[in-house]
Amino acid sequence: MTPVLDLQNLSVDLPLGGFLSRARLTILQDVNLTVARGESVALVGESGSGKTTLARAVMGLQGMSGGEIRLDGQPVAGKAGLARLRRDATMMFQDATASLSPRLTVGYLVTEPFRIHRQPLPDPDRMARDLLATVGLPAAIARRYPHELSGGQARRVGVARALALRPRLVIADEPTAGLDVSVQAEVLNLMADLRRDMGLAYLIITHNLALVRHVADRVAVLYLGRVVEEGPTAEVFAAPAHPYTASLIAAEPKPDPRRRRADLAIKGEVPSVLRRPSGCEFHTRCGLVQDICRQNAPDLHPTTTGRLARCHFADQNQEQGDHHALEH
Amino acid sequence: MSAPLSVENLSVVYRVAGGILQAVRDVSLSVQRGEVLGIMGESGCGKSTLAAAMINLLPVGAEIRQGGVRINGTDMLKLPPAAQRALRGQSVAMVFQDPMTAFNPVLTIGRQLADFAGAHDPARATPDRLVAMLARVGIPNPARFLDRYPHELSGGMRQRVAIAAALLMQPDVLIADEPTTALDVTMEAQIIHLLRDLRTSFDGAIVIVTHHLGVIAELCDRVAVMYAGEVVEEGTVDAIFHAALHPYTRALLACDPAVVDPSSGRLPTIAGRIPDLTALPPGCAFLTRCTMALPACHNPPPRVLLAEGRSVLCHRVQP
Amino acid sequence: MSSAVDDITLPARRGIGRALLRDPMGLAGLVLVVAFLAMALLAPWIAPYDPIALNVKAKFQPPSAAHWAGTDHLGRDLLSRIIWGARLALGISITSVGIAGALGLVLGLVAGYGPRWLDSALVLVFDSMSSLPMIFFALAVITVLGPGTTTLILVIVLVSFPSYARLIRTQTLSLSGADYILAERAMGAGPVRIIFRHLLPNVVGPMVILICMDIPVVIMLEAGLSYLNLGVKPPSPSWGNILAEGYNSLRQAPHIVVIAGIPLVLATLGFTFLGEGLRDVLDPRGAGRRWT
């Protein structure tokens, strides 16, 4: 079956600036990623990993320097392709309140996709009411302005608007950022319901691993603009094949004082893309670094269990993770 | 000896267009030396207002209605402004969510740290001391670091510098308002470790204000849970996370996506919303959302003291 | 210190009108501006005499029951001339500033959101226009086209639109990276929709304030040019003409200059106060007031 979204060797670079300088900075390098119909894929990484750039490149908000985006098997090209993409795929922004035009009412904003794509909208009020009901908001919200909404309400309005034209793919950039835990739970439940009822596919961009565990079937981990590991969520969490994935999982604060971590999970900071490390780009922070890692860059290759990892020792890491999991 | 920080029956209101908004209601807390107190709660619970009141730097429109904030036994709120300023920075220091806003963008880190320390005590502003402090908060190559500008640093580094600045005067109390919220997971883990190390090396009290349950569990000794301006439950971190008594604390812990097993399907939620803080009901503020409410809950709930530092604001709890 | 209040859900902001009414300065400005507008609109009905009817026998009369503000050197009723003068002063200033504002708004939006080359070209135009000294430019245009109301409006439009355009361009540039503009682009909205529906309502606020502050400048300019016989042609009752004629007869009737100065002062104060009041209400930097 053709996937809804198929990214092939997606690369983005930006001019470094400077007078007459032709130097360019690589932000994303040869990212391959697919999202099947009704599937939920998470893209995980720290700030500077390029995950937001990827979302913007997919929506045509950021120019690409190479690669191809296919929607339902068809390459996205030209104005018509972009219009099709922006109708069938929608984006939820990280800051939900800021992504709503401040001087317009919620009722107008949720029905705006119809106006943009010149779709029939015989009764805007009724459509607004229905869309708001889909995301569990009362009809009265339609008369409010964005600054009058709470964080959770704004998030729901963003979802309602993203769903207006019944897209097949929703790209969600940190869908729970800045929300309280009880509201996070509500938003995640809503996303799960919509996926089941409308057959939506999700590409979720986040650094919140709890969120990934709950909503993603598959996860891809991004480091300095490259995928370093990809595989089914449960397997990746149980036995990460890349040390970076393992460190991210270990770094997550556990809401249980009896399971406090004794040691620091990951040292140092994400290196600057201006000075990419030699060999494996993670070697400067890796706890398992060997000599080979400093010289030779590993490829993204399949592990024994069929996942993908960009590490010389992916198979050993994965086995150790499995043993570790068995012990507990 | 008196506690480095104690808050007594503090109430803070905001004057808003719709009337009087009760942000903090009759809160009493104290922190001992070497102890980390967590103030945990969701948006609108008043935790940030409480943190700001602890150093008496409330925003425009806020007003302290009653109560006191004692620093080493002295009520800061009763001091003249100059004495309060001397206290801030020397005895109480604060670290904010976004450390970028705490720095002047056109001055180097070294210059700002020196100015800050020099304003209180020039003897502490020597480069050696600044370098030693930066090294203590885990900054690599601290000597070279003094010449850098705030925008050249990552969020995690800025937060380390902010903590170094707060510790320069060896305060008795360090208040951190959402210190890791703006950071990535790995940076968050590093700052948690730094604060945990400081707890043993720095002989003062630490107050952490956050909505992130994981940060509280990793870092705090005692926890105060806030809801609608009140401390609804207080206890050791283990008691709060493993033997919570207030229905709100329980509900909050139950719905954290980090706790719930992913295979269980739907996440639990807390139905309803926090009450309008300008028109609070006479009874328990959590009543409309509580699944265990009694008829008595329409009356103000009692503060049930179970042990020293362990209390619950609920009709259902028996002493 | 905003973090301390971020976790409090604040009630919605009240309307601009109501906020303006609570500000004493804004209220005073609003009252004065409304009074002058009423005067201008109702001139034919409220002016007691014909403003250009001569009555040489009754020249240089001091204020009296028949002529509340006295008469001038040709015996014309001063009060009637001032009332009709409001029509001219406000008509010219509002028309010219309105045209300049509309022009500045559209050009500023296009420069701010359009392609880079267009922006560079437009900025060059704005900069060269505003590098011309205002009064010499005005004199040059008047010399070429001859004095008159149309020339006056043209001069004011040409002189003032670049400052509006630059203000709007700066605002547009800073907003075009905002999340909601990105969100609109991600939904497939085209530039026309983004400019007129999403950028325009968010950039006009500061320009409205600037316009209010500029109207008195234009009223003064009109008075000044008319005084120099370069603006509205006599016998039209422009405030500048009244002043100029009053100045010629300062010895016989000093009251003329004093009385003719009053509407100028009041109109200037009215629009300035209204502008100040609007700034406090509209300017996001005044957002601190929201908490009070």
Coordinates of N, CA, C and O in Angstrom, one line a residue, chain A residues 45-47 51 153 156 179-186 188-189 193 196 207 210 213-214 248 251-270 285, chain B residues 42-43 154 157 183-190 192-193 196 211-220 237-238 241-242 252 255-262 266-270 273:
Chain A
G45 N 13.8 14.4 18.9 CA 15.1 15.0 18.9 C 15.2 16.2 19.8 O 14.1 16.7 20.2
E46 N 16.4 16.6 20.2 CA 16.5 17.8 21.0 C 16.4 19.0 20.1 O 16.4 18.9 18.9
S47 N 16.4 20.2 20.8 CA 16.4 21.4 19.9 C 17.7 21.5 19.1 O 18.8 21.1 19.7
K51 N 14.2 18.9 13.8 CA 12.8 18.3 13.7 C 11.8 19.3 13.2 O 10.9 19.0 12.4
Q153 N -7.8 25.0 25.4 CA -8.9 25.4 24.4 C -8.2 25.8 23.1 O -8.7 25.4 22.0
R156 N -7.3 22.8 21.2 CA -8.4 22.1 20.6 C -8.9 22.9 19.4 O -9.3 22.3 18.4
L179 N 1.3 22.5 28.1 CA 0.0 22.1 28.7 C 0.2 21.4 30.1 O 1.2 20.7 30.3
D180 N -0.7 21.6 31.0 CA -0.7 20.9 32.2 C -0.9 19.4 32.0 O -1.5 19.0 31.0
V181 N -0.5 18.6 32.9 CA -0.6 17.1 32.7 C -2.0 16.7 32.5 O -2.3 15.9 31.6
S182 N -3.0 17.3 33.2 CA -4.4 16.8 33.0 C -4.9 17.2 31.6 O -5.6 16.4 31.0
V183 N -4.4 18.3 31.1 CA -4.9 18.8 29.8 C -4.1 18.0 28.7 O -4.7 17.6 27.7
Q184 N -2.8 17.7 29.0 CA -2.1 16.8 28.1 C -2.9 15.5 27.8 O -3.0 15.1 26.7
A185 N -3.3 14.9 28.9 CA -4.1 13.7 28.8 C -5.3 13.8 27.9 O -5.6 13.0 27.1
E186 N -6.0 15.0 28.1 CA -7.2 15.2 27.3 C -6.8 15.3 25.8 O -7.5 14.8 25.0
L188 N -4.2 14.1 24.3 CA -3.8 12.8 23.7 C -5.0 11.9 23.5 O -5.0 11.2 22.4
N189 N -5.9 11.9 24.4 CA -7.1 11.1 24.2 C -7.9 11.6 22.9 O -8.4 10.7 22.1
D193 N -8.8 9.4 19.6 CA -10.2 9.3 19.1 C -10.3 9.6 17.6 O -10.9 8.9 16.8
R196 N -8.9 7.1 15.3 CA -9.7 5.9 15.1 C -10.9 6.3 14.3 O -11.3 5.6 13.4
H207 N 9.9 16.3 21.8 CA 11.0 15.7 22.6 C 10.4 15.1 23.9 O 11.1 14.7 24.7
A210 N 7.2 10.6 26.8 CA 5.9 10.0 27.4 C 4.9 10.1 26.3 O 4.1 9.1 26.1
R213 N 5.5 7.4 23.6 CA 5.0 6.1 24.1 C 3.5 5.9 23.9 O 3.1 4.8 23.6
H214 N 2.8 7.0 24.1 CA 1.3 6.8 24.1 C 0.7 6.9 22.7 O -0.3 6.2 22.5
L248 N 18.5 9.4 25.8 CA 17.2 10.2 25.8 C 16.3 9.5 26.8 O 15.6 10.2 27.6
A251 N 17.3 10.0 30.3 CA 17.3 11.3 30.8 C 15.9 11.8 31.2 O 15.8 12.7 32.0
E252 N 14.9 11.1 30.8 CA 13.5 11.5 31.1 C 13.3 11.4 32.6 O 13.5 10.4 33.2
P253 N 12.9 12.5 33.2 CA 12.6 12.5 34.7 C 11.5 11.5 35.0 O 10.4 11.5 34.3
K254 N 11.7 10.6 35.9 CA 10.6 9.6 36.3 C 9.8 10.2 37.4 O 10.3 10.6 38.4
P255 N 8.5 10.2 37.2 CA 7.6 10.7 38.3 C 7.5 9.8 39.5 O 6.3 9.5 39.9
D256 N 8.6 9.3 40.0 CA 8.5 8.4 41.1 C 9.8 8.5 41.9 O 10.9 8.2 41.5
P257 N 9.7 9.1 43.1 CA 10.9 9.4 43.9 C 11.7 8.1 44.3 O 12.8 8.2 44.6
R258 N 11.0 6.9 44.2 CA 11.8 5.7 44.5 C 12.6 5.2 43.4 O 13.4 4.3 43.5
R259 N 12.4 5.8 42.2 CA 13.2 5.4 41.0 C 14.2 6.5 40.6 O 14.4 6.7 39.4
R260 N 14.7 7.3 41.5 CA 15.6 8.4 41.1 C 16.8 7.8 40.4 O 17.4 6.8 40.8
R261 N 17.3 8.6 39.4 CA 18.5 8.1 38.7 C 19.7 8.6 39.5 O 19.8 9.7 40.0
A262 N 20.7 7.7 39.6 CA 21.9 8.0 40.3 C 22.9 8.8 39.5 O 23.5 9.7 40.0
D263 N 23.0 8.4 38.2 CA 24.0 9.1 37.5 C 23.5 9.9 36.3 O 22.3 9.9 36.0
L264 N 24.3 10.8 35.8 CA 23.9 11.6 34.7 C 23.8 10.8 33.4 O 24.8 10.2 33.0
A265 N 22.6 10.9 32.8 CA 22.4 10.0 31.7 C 23.2 10.4 30.4 O 23.7 9.6 29.7
I266 N 23.4 11.7 30.2 CA 24.1 12.2 29.0 C 24.9 13.4 29.4 O 24.4 14.3 30.0
K267 N 26.1 13.5 28.9 CA 26.9 14.6 29.2 C 27.0 15.5 28.1 O 26.7 15.2 26.9
G268 N 27.4 16.8 28.3 CA 27.7 17.7 27.2 C 26.4 18.2 26.6 O 25.3 17.9 27.0
E269 N 26.6 19.0 25.5 CA 25.5 19.6 24.8 C 25.5 19.1 23.3 O 26.5 18.6 22.9
V270 N 24.4 19.3 22.6 CA 24.4 19.0 21.2 C 25.4 19.9 20.5 O 25.5 21.1 20.7
R285 N 29.6 12.7 22.8 CA 28.7 12.6 24.0 C 28.4 11.1 24.4 O 27.8 10.9 25.4
Chain B
E42 N -1.0 23.0 38.7 CA -1.2 23.3 37.3 C -1.4 24.8 37.1 O -1.4 25.6 38.1
S43 N -1.6 25.2 35.9 CA -1.8 26.6 35.6 C -3.0 27.2 36.4 O -4.0 26.5 36.6
S154 N 23.8 28.2 25.0 CA 22.6 27.5 24.8 C 21.7 27.7 26.1 O 22.2 28.2 27.1
M157 N 23.2 26.2 29.2 CA 24.3 26.9 29.7 C 23.8 28.2 30.4 O 24.3 28.6 31.5
L183 N 13.8 23.8 28.7 CA 15.0 23.0 28.2 C 14.6 21.7 27.6 O 13.6 21.1 27.9
D184 N 15.6 21.1 26.9 CA 15.4 19.8 26.3 C 15.6 18.7 27.4 O 16.2 19.0 28.5
V185 N 15.2 17.5 27.1 CA 15.3 16.4 28.2 C 16.7 16.3 28.7 O 16.9 16.1 29.9
T186 N 17.7 16.3 27.8 CA 19.0 16.0 28.3 C 19.5 17.2 29.2 O 20.2 16.9 30.2
M187 N 19.2 18.4 28.8 CA 19.6 19.6 29.6 C 18.8 19.6 30.9 O 19.4 19.9 31.9
E188 N 17.6 19.2 30.8 CA 16.7 19.1 32.0 C 17.4 18.2 33.0 O 17.5 18.5 34.2
A189 N 17.8 17.0 32.5 CA 18.4 16.0 33.4 C 19.7 16.6 34.0 O 20.0 16.4 35.2
Q190 N 20.5 17.4 33.2 CA 21.7 17.9 33.8 C 21.4 19.0 34.8 O 22.1 19.0 35.8
I192 N 18.8 19.1 36.7 CA 18.3 18.4 37.9 C 19.4 17.9 38.7 O 19.5 18.1 39.9
H193 N 20.4 17.3 38.0 CA 21.6 16.8 38.7 C 22.4 17.9 39.4 O 22.8 17.8 40.5
R196 N 20.6 19.0 42.4 CA 20.6 17.9 43.5 C 22.0 18.0 44.1 O 22.1 17.8 45.4
H211 N 5.3 22.6 37.2 CA 4.1 21.8 37.0 C 4.5 20.4 36.6 O 3.7 19.5 36.3
H212 N 5.9 20.1 36.5 CA 6.4 18.9 35.9 C 6.6 17.9 37.1 O 7.5 18.0 37.9
L213 N 5.8 16.9 37.1 CA 5.8 15.9 38.2 C 7.1 15.2 38.3 O 7.7 14.9 39.4
G214 N 7.7 14.9 37.1 CA 9.0 14.2 37.1 C 10.1 15.0 37.8 O 10.9 14.5 38.5
V215 N 10.1 16.3 37.6 CA 11.1 17.2 38.2 C 11.0 17.1 39.7 O 12.0 17.0 40.5
I216 N 9.7 17.2 40.2 CA 9.5 17.2 41.6 C 10.0 15.9 42.2 O 10.7 15.8 43.2
A217 N 9.6 14.7 41.5 CA 10.0 13.4 42.1 C 11.5 13.2 42.1 O 12.0 12.6 43.0
E218 N 12.2 13.8 41.1 CA 13.6 13.6 41.0 C 14.4 14.4 42.0 O 15.5 14.1 42.4
L219 N 13.8 15.5 42.4 CA 14.6 16.6 43.1 C 14.2 16.9 44.5 O 15.1 17.3 45.3
C220 N 13.0 16.8 44.8 CA 12.5 17.4 46.1 C 12.5 16.4 47.3 O 12.4 15.2 47.1
V237 N 8.2 13.8 49.7 CA 8.0 13.5 48.3 C 7.5 12.0 48.2 O 6.6 11.7 47.4
D238 N 7.9 11.2 49.1 CA 7.5 9.8 49.0 C 6.0 9.7 49.4 O 5.2 9.0 48.7
F241 N 3.9 11.0 46.4 CA 3.8 10.2 45.2 C 3.3 8.8 45.5 O 2.9 8.1 44.6
H242 N 3.4 8.3 46.8 CA 3.0 6.9 47.0 C 1.8 6.8 48.0 O 1.3 5.7 48.1
L252 N -4.2 14.1 39.8 CA -3.1 14.7 39.1 C -2.0 13.6 38.8 O -1.5 13.5 37.7
C255 N -3.0 11.0 36.0 CA -3.2 11.3 34.6 C -1.9 11.7 33.9 O -1.9 12.1 32.7
D256 N -0.8 11.7 34.6 CA 0.5 12.1 33.9 C 0.8 11.0 32.9 O 0.9 9.8 33.2
P257 N 0.9 11.4 31.6 CA 1.2 10.4 30.6 C 2.5 9.6 30.9 O 2.7 8.5 30.4
A258 N 3.4 10.2 31.7 CA 4.7 9.5 32.0 C 4.4 8.3 32.9 O 5.3 7.5 33.1
V259 N 3.3 8.3 33.6 CA 3.0 7.3 34.6 C 2.2 6.2 34.0 O 2.4 5.0 34.3
V260 N 1.2 6.6 33.2 CA 0.2 5.6 32.7 C 0.9 4.6 31.7 O 1.7 5.0 30.8
D261 N 0.5 3.4 31.8 CA 1.0 2.4 30.9 C 0.5 2.6 29.5 O -0.7 2.7 29.3
P262 N 1.3 2.7 28.5 CA 0.9 3.0 27.1 C -0.1 2.0 26.6 O -1.0 2.3 25.8
R266 N -6.8 4.6 26.9 CA -7.1 6.0 27.2 C -6.5 6.4 28.5 O -6.3 5.7 29.4
L267 N -6.1 7.7 28.5 CA -5.5 8.3 29.7 C -6.6 8.8 30.6 O -7.5 9.4 30.1
P268 N -6.4 8.7 31.9 CA -7.4 9.3 32.8 C -7.3 10.8 32.7 O -6.2 11.4 32.5
T269 N -8.4 11.5 33.0 CA -8.3 13.0 33.0 C -9.0 13.5 34.2 O -9.6 12.7 35.0
I270 N -9.0 14.8 34.5 CA -9.7 15.4 35.6 C -10.8 16.2 34.9 O -10.5 17.2 34.2
R273 N -13.1 22.2 35.2 CA -12.0 23.3 35.1 C -11.8 23.8 36.5 O -12.7 23.7 37.4

